[in-house]
CSV table of C-alpha atoms in Angstrom, one decimal:
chain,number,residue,atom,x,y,z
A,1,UNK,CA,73.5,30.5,62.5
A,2,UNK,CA,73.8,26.7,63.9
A,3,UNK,CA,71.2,27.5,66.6
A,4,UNK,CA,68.7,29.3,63.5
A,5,UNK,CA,69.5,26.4,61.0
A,6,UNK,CA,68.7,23.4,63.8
A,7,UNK,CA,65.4,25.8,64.4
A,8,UNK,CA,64.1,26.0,61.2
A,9,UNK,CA,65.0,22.3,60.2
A,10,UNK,CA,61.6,20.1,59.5
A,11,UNK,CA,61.8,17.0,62.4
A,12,UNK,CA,60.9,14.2,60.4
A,13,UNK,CA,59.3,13.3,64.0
A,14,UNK,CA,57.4,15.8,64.2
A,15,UNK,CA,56.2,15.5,60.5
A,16,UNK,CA,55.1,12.2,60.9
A,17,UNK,CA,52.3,13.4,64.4
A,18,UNK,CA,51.3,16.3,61.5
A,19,UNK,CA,50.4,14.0,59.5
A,20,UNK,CA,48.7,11.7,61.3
A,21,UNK,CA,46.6,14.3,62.7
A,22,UNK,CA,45.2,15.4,59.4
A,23,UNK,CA,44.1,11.3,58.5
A,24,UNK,CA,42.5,11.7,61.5
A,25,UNK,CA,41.0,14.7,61.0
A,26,UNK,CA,39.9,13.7,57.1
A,27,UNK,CA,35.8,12.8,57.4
A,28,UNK,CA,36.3,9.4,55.5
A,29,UNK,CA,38.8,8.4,58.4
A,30,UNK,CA,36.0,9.0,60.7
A,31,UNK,CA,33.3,7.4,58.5
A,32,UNK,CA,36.2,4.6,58.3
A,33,UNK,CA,36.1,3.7,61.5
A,34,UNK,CA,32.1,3.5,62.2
A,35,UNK,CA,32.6,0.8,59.3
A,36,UNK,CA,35.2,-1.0,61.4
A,37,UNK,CA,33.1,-0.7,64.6
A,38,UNK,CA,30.0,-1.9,63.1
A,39,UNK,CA,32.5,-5.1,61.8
A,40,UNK,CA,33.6,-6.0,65.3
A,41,UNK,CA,30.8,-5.9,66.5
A,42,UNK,CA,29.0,-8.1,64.3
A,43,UNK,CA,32.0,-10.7,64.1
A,44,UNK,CA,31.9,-11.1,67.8
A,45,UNK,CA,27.7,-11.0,67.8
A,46,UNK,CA,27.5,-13.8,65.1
A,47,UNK,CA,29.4,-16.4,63.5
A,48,UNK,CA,28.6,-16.3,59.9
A,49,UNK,CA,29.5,-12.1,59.3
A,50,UNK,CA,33.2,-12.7,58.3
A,51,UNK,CA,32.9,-16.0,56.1
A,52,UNK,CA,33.5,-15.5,53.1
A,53,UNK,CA,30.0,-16.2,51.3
A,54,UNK,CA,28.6,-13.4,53.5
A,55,UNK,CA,31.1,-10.7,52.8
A,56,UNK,CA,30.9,-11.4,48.9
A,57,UNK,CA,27.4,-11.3,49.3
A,58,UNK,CA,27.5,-7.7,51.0
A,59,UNK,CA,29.7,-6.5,48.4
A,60,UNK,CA,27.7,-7.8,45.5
A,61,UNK,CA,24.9,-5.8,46.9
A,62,UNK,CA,26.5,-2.8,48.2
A,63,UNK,CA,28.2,-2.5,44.3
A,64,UNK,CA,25.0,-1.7,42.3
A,65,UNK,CA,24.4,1.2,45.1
A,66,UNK,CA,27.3,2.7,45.4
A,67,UNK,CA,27.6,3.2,41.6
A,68,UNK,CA,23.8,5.1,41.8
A,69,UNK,CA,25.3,6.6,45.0
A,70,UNK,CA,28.0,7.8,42.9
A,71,UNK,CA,26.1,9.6,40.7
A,72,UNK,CA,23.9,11.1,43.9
A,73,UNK,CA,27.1,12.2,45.0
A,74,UNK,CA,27.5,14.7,41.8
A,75,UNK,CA,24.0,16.0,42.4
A,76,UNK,CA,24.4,16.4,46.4
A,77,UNK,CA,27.6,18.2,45.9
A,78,UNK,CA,25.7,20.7,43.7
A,79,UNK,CA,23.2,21.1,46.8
A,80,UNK,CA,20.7,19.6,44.6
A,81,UNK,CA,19.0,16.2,45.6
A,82,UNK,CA,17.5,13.3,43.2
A,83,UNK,CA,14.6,11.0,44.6
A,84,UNK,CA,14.2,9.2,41.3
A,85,UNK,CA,16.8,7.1,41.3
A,86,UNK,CA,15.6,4.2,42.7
A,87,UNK,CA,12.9,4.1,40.2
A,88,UNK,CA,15.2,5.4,37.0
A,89,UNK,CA,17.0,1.6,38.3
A,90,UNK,CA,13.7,0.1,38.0
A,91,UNK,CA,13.2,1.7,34.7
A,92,UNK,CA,16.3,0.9,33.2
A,93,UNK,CA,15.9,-2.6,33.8
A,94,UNK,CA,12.5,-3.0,32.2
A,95,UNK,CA,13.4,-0.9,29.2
A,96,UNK,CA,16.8,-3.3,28.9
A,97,UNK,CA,14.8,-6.9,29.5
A,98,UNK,CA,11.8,-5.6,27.1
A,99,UNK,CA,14.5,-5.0,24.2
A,100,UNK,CA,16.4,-8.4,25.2
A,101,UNK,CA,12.6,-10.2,24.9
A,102,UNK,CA,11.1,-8.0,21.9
A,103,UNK,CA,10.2,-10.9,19.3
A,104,UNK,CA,11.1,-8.5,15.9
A,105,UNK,CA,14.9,-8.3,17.6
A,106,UNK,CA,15.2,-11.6,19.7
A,107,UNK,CA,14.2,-13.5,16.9
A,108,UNK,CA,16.7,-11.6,14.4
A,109,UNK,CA,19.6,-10.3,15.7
A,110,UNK,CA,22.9,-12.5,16.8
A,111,UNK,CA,22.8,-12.4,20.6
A,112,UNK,CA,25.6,-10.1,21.1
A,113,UNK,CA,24.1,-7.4,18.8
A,114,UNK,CA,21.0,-8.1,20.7
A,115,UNK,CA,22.8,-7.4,23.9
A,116,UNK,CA,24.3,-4.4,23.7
A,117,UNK,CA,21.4,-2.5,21.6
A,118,UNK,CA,19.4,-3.5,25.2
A,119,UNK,CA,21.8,-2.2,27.2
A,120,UNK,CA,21.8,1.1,25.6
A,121,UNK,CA,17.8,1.0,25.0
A,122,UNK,CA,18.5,1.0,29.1
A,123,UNK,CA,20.7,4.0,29.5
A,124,UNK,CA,19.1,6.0,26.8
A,125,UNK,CA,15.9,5.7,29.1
A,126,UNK,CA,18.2,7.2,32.3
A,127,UNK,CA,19.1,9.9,29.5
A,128,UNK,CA,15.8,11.0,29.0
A,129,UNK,CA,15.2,10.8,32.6
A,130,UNK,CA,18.1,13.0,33.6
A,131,UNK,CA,17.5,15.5,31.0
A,132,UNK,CA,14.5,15.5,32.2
A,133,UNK,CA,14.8,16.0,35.5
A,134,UNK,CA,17.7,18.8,34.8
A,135,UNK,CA,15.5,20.8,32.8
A,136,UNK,CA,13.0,21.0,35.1
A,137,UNK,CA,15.5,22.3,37.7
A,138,UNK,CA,17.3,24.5,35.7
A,139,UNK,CA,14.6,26.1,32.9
A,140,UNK,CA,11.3,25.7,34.7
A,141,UNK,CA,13.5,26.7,37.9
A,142,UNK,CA,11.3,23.5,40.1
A,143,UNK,CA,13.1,22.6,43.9
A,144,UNK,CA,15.2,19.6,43.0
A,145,UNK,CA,13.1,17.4,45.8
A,146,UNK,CA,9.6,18.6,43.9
A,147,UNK,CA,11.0,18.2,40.2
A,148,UNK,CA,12.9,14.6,41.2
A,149,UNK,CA,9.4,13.4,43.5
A,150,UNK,CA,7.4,13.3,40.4
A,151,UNK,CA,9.8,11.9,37.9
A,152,UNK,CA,10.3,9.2,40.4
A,153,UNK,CA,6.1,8.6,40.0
A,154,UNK,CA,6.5,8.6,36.5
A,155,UNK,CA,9.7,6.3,35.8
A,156,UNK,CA,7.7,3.5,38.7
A,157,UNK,CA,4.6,4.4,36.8
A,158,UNK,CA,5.9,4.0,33.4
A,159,UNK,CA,8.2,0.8,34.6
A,160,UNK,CA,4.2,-0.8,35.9
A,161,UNK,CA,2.6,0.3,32.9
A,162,UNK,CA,4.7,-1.1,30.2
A,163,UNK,CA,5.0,-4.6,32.3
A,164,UNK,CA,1.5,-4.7,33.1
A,165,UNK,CA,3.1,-5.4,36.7
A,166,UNK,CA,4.5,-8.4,35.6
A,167,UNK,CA,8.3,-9.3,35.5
A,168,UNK,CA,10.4,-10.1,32.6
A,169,UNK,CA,12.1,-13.2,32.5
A,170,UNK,CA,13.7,-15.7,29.9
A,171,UNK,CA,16.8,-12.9,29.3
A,172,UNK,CA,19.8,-14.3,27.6
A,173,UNK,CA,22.7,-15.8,29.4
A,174,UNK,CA,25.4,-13.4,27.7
A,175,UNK,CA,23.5,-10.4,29.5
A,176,UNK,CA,23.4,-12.6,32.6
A,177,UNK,CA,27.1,-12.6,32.7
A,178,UNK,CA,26.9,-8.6,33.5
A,179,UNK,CA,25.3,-9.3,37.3
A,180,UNK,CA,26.9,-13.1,37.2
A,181,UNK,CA,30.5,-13.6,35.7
A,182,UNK,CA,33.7,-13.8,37.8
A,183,UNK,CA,37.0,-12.4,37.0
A,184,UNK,CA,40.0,-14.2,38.6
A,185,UNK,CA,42.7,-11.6,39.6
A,186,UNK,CA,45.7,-13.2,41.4
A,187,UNK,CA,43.7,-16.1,42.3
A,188,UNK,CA,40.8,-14.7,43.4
A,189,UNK,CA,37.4,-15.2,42.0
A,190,UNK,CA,35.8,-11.2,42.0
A,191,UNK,CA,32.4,-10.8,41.2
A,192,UNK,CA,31.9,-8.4,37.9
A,193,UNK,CA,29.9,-6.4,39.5
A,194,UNK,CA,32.0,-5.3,42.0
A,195,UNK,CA,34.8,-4.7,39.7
A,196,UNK,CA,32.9,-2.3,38.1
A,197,UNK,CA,32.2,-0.2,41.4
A,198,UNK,CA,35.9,-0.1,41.9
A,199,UNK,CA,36.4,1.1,38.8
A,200,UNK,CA,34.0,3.9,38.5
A,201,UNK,CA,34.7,4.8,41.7
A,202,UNK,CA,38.1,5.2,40.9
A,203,UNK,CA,37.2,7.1,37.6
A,204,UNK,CA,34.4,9.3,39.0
A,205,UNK,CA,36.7,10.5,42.0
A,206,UNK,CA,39.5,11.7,39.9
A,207,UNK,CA,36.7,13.5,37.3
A,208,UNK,CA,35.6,14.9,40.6
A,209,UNK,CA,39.1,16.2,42.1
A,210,UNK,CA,41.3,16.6,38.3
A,211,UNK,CA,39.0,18.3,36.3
A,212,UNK,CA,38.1,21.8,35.8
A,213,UNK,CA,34.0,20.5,35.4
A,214,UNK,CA,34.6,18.5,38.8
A,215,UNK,CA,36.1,21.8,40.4
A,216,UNK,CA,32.9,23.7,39.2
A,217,UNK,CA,30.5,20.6,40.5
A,218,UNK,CA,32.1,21.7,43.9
A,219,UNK,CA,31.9,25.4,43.5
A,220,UNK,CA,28.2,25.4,42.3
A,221,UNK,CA,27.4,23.8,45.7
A,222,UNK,CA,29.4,26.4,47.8
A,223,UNK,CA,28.6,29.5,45.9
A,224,UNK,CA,26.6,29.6,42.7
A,225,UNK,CA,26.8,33.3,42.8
A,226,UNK,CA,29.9,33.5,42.6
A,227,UNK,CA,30.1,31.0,39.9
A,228,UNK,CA,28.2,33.0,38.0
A,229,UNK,CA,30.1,36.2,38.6
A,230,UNK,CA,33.4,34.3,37.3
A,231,UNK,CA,31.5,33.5,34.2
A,232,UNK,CA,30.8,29.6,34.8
A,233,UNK,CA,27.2,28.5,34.1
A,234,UNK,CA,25.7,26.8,37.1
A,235,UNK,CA,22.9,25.5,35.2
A,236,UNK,CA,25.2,23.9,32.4
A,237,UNK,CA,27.0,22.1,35.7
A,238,UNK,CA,23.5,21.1,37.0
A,239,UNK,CA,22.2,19.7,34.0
A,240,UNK,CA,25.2,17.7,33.7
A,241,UNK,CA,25.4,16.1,36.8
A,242,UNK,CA,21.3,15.5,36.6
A,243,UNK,CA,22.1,13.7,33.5
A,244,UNK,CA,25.1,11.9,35.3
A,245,UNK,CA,23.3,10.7,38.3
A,246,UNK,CA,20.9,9.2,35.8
A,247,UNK,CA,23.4,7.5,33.7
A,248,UNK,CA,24.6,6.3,36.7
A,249,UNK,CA,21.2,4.9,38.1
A,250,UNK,CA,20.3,3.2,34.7
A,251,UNK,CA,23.6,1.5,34.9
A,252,UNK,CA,22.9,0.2,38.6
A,253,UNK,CA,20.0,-1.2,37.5
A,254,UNK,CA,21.6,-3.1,34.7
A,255,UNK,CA,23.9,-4.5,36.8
A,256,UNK,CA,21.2,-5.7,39.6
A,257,UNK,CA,18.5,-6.8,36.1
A,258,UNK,CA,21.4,-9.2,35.1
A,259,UNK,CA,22.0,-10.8,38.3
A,260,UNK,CA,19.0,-11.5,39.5
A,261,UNK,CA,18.4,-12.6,35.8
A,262,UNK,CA,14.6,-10.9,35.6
A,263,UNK,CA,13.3,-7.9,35.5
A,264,UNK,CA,10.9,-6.6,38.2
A,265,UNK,CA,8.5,-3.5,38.2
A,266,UNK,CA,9.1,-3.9,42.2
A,267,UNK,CA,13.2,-3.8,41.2
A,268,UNK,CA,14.3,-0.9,44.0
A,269,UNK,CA,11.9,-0.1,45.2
A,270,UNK,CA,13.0,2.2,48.5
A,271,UNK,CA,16.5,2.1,47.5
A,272,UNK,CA,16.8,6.0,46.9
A,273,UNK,CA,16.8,6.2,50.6
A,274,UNK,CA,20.0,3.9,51.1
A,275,UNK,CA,21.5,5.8,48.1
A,276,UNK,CA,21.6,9.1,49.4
A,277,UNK,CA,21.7,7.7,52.6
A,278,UNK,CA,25.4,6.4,51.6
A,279,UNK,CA,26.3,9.7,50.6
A,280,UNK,CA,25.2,11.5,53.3
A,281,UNK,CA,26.7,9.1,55.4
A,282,UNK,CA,29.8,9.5,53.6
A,283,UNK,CA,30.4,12.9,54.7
A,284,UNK,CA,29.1,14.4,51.1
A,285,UNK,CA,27.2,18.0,53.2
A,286,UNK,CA,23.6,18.0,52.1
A,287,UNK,CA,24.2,21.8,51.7
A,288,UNK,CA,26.6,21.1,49.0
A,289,UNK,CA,30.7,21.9,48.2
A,290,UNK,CA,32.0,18.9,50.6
A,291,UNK,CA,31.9,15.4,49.7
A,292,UNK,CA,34.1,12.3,48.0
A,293,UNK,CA,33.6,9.4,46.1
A,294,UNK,CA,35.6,7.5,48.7
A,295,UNK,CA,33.4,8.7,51.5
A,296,UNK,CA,30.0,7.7,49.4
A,297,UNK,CA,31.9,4.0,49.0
A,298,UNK,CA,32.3,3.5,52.6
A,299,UNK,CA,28.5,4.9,53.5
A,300,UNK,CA,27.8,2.5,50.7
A,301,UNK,CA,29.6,-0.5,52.9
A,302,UNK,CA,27.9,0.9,55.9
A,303,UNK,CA,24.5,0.7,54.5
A,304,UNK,CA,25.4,-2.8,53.4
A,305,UNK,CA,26.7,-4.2,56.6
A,306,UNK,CA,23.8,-2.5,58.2
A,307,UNK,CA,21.5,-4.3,56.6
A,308,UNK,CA,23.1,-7.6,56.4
A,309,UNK,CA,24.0,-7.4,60.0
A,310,UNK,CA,20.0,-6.8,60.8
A,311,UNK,CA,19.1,-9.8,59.1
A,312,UNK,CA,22.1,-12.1,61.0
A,313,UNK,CA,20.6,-11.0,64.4
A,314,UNK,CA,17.5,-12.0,63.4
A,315,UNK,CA,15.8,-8.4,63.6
A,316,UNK,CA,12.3,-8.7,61.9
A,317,UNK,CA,12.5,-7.5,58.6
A,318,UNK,CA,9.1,-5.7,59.1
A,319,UNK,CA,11.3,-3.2,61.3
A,320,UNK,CA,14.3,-2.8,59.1
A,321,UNK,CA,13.5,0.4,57.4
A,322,UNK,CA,12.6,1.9,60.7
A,323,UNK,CA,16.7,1.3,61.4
A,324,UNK,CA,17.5,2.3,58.3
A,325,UNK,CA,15.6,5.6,58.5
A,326,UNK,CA,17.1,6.1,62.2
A,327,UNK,CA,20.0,5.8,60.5
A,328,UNK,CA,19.7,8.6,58.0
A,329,UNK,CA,18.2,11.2,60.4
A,330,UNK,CA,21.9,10.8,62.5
A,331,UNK,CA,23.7,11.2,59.4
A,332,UNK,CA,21.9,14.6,58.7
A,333,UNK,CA,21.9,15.8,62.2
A,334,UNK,CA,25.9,14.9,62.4
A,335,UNK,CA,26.6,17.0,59.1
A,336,UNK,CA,23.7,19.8,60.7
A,337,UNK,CA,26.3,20.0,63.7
A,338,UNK,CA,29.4,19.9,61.7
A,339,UNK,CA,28.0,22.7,59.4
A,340,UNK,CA,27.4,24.5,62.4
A,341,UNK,CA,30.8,24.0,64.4
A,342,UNK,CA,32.3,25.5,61.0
């Protein structure tokens, strides 16, 4: 009996390896430490990469796409794809600044009213984006990468149109503060911005992982057949997540309209590519089902460092989307051979 007892016992010893071997064997431990290698390397390659300036300045920027790359991350997971984004940023921006500027309300309205009816004039335009692009998908039965291609022409072309290809300044300060405030949180001065990315991170992952929609978001991308069979609409999933990733854009491009304090037709332009680049990155399987929030945050960081690392070595900027694209094809060829090993 001693002998079976001592046999069967749990070894807090041995516990401990058990664990340490699934961390290791999670993909945002992996993705984790690529981030940490890239740091090294660029704190012992320059001088400037760990000051603090720099680092809140990678942040700042990584924060308005990781919260588009969340919303990518919904869509991805579906096995679905969204080019648009970058331009539903660009969109969202203009729609916000024209309201903020529009005589008939600047001139009228106390500035805080003013405020917020711009910042909803700016998701309601990623609204109609997203439902756009999820109808297409789901009632007119389009590829996501055909359906999302030309609403990404038409939010750029309707961003140009309605600025005449000029960019929208003289926005009030109180908006400002969105892209430009500080909060101070035991002592230390945090970017807005930032906080917000933390937050919807945090708020997106457990939707993602808690839910019973966020369980179906997974199981549309690794069988929609057999959601269908258990009585689960995969197009009511679809359209929801279509809508989400829009939502989310619009609101990235609030935040990035309000720090830089104008509003540019040119606003993201290219940045769909570090969006989903981040996710897929991340570990989030282009062939949907497999993917976190917390792995899209760090592909986020790595796309960041990336980029900011380029420009402290001095590599010609002319060149930097020829990295960046290098970049992307190894993350898709790393989750090709991962698919495959499974």
């Amino acid at each position: 009996m001693t002998q079976r007892t001592a046999a069967t016992s749990p070894d807090p010893a041995q516990e401990s390896p058990g664990f340490f071997r699934h961390l290791v064997a999670r993909q945002e431990f992996g993705v984790f430490m690529i981030l940490v290698i890239i740091c090294a390397f660029l704190a012992i390659a320059t001088d400037t990469f760990w000051s603090t300036r720099n680092i809140t300045t990678v942040v700042l920027f990584v924060s308005w796409i990781a919260i588009a790359a969340f919303g990518e991350t919904m869509v991805i997971l579906t096995a679905g794809i969204d080019l648009s984004v970058g331009s539903m940023m660009a969109l969202a921006g203009f729609a916000t600044a024209w309201l903020l500027t529009w005589p008939p309300l600047a001139e009228t309205l106390p500035v805080g009213l003013l405020v917020l009816i711009g910042v909803l004039g700016g998701l309601l335009a990623g609204l109609v984006i997203g439902v756009i692009n999820g109808g297409l998908i789901t009632r007119f039965r389009l590829p996501p990468f055909i359906a999302t291609l030309g609403t990404m022409s038409i939010a750029r072309g309707v961003t140009f149109g309605g600025s005449r290809g000029w960019p929208i300044r003289g926005l009030p300060e109180e908006f400002k503060q969105i892209g430009q405030a500080n909060l101070s949180i035991l002592g230390l001065e945090i970017p807005l911005p930032i906080i917000i990315m933390l937050v919807l991170a945090i708020l997106t992952s457990l939707f993602l992982s808690k839910t019973v929609t966020g369980r179906h978001i997974y199981a549309v991308g690794g069988n929609e057949e057999a959601v269908r069979v258990s009585g689960v609409n995969p197009n009511r999933i679809k359209m929801l997540v279509y809508i989400a990733c829009a939502m989310f854009a619009a609101l990235a491009g609030l935040i990035n309209t309000a720090k830089l304090g104008v509003a540019a037709p040119t606003a993201a332009t290219g940045w769909e590519l570090d969006i989903i680049a981040a996710v897929v990155i991340g570990g989030t399987s282009l062939f949907g089902g497999e993917g976190t929030i917390l792995g899209t945050l760090i592909g986020a960081l790595i796309m960041g460092v990336i980029r900011n690392g380029l420009n402290l070595l001095g590599f010609p900027a002319y060149w930097q989307p020829a990295a960046i694209g290098t970049v992307i094809i190894l993350a898709v060829m790393v989750d090709y051979y991962r698919k495959d090993r499974q």
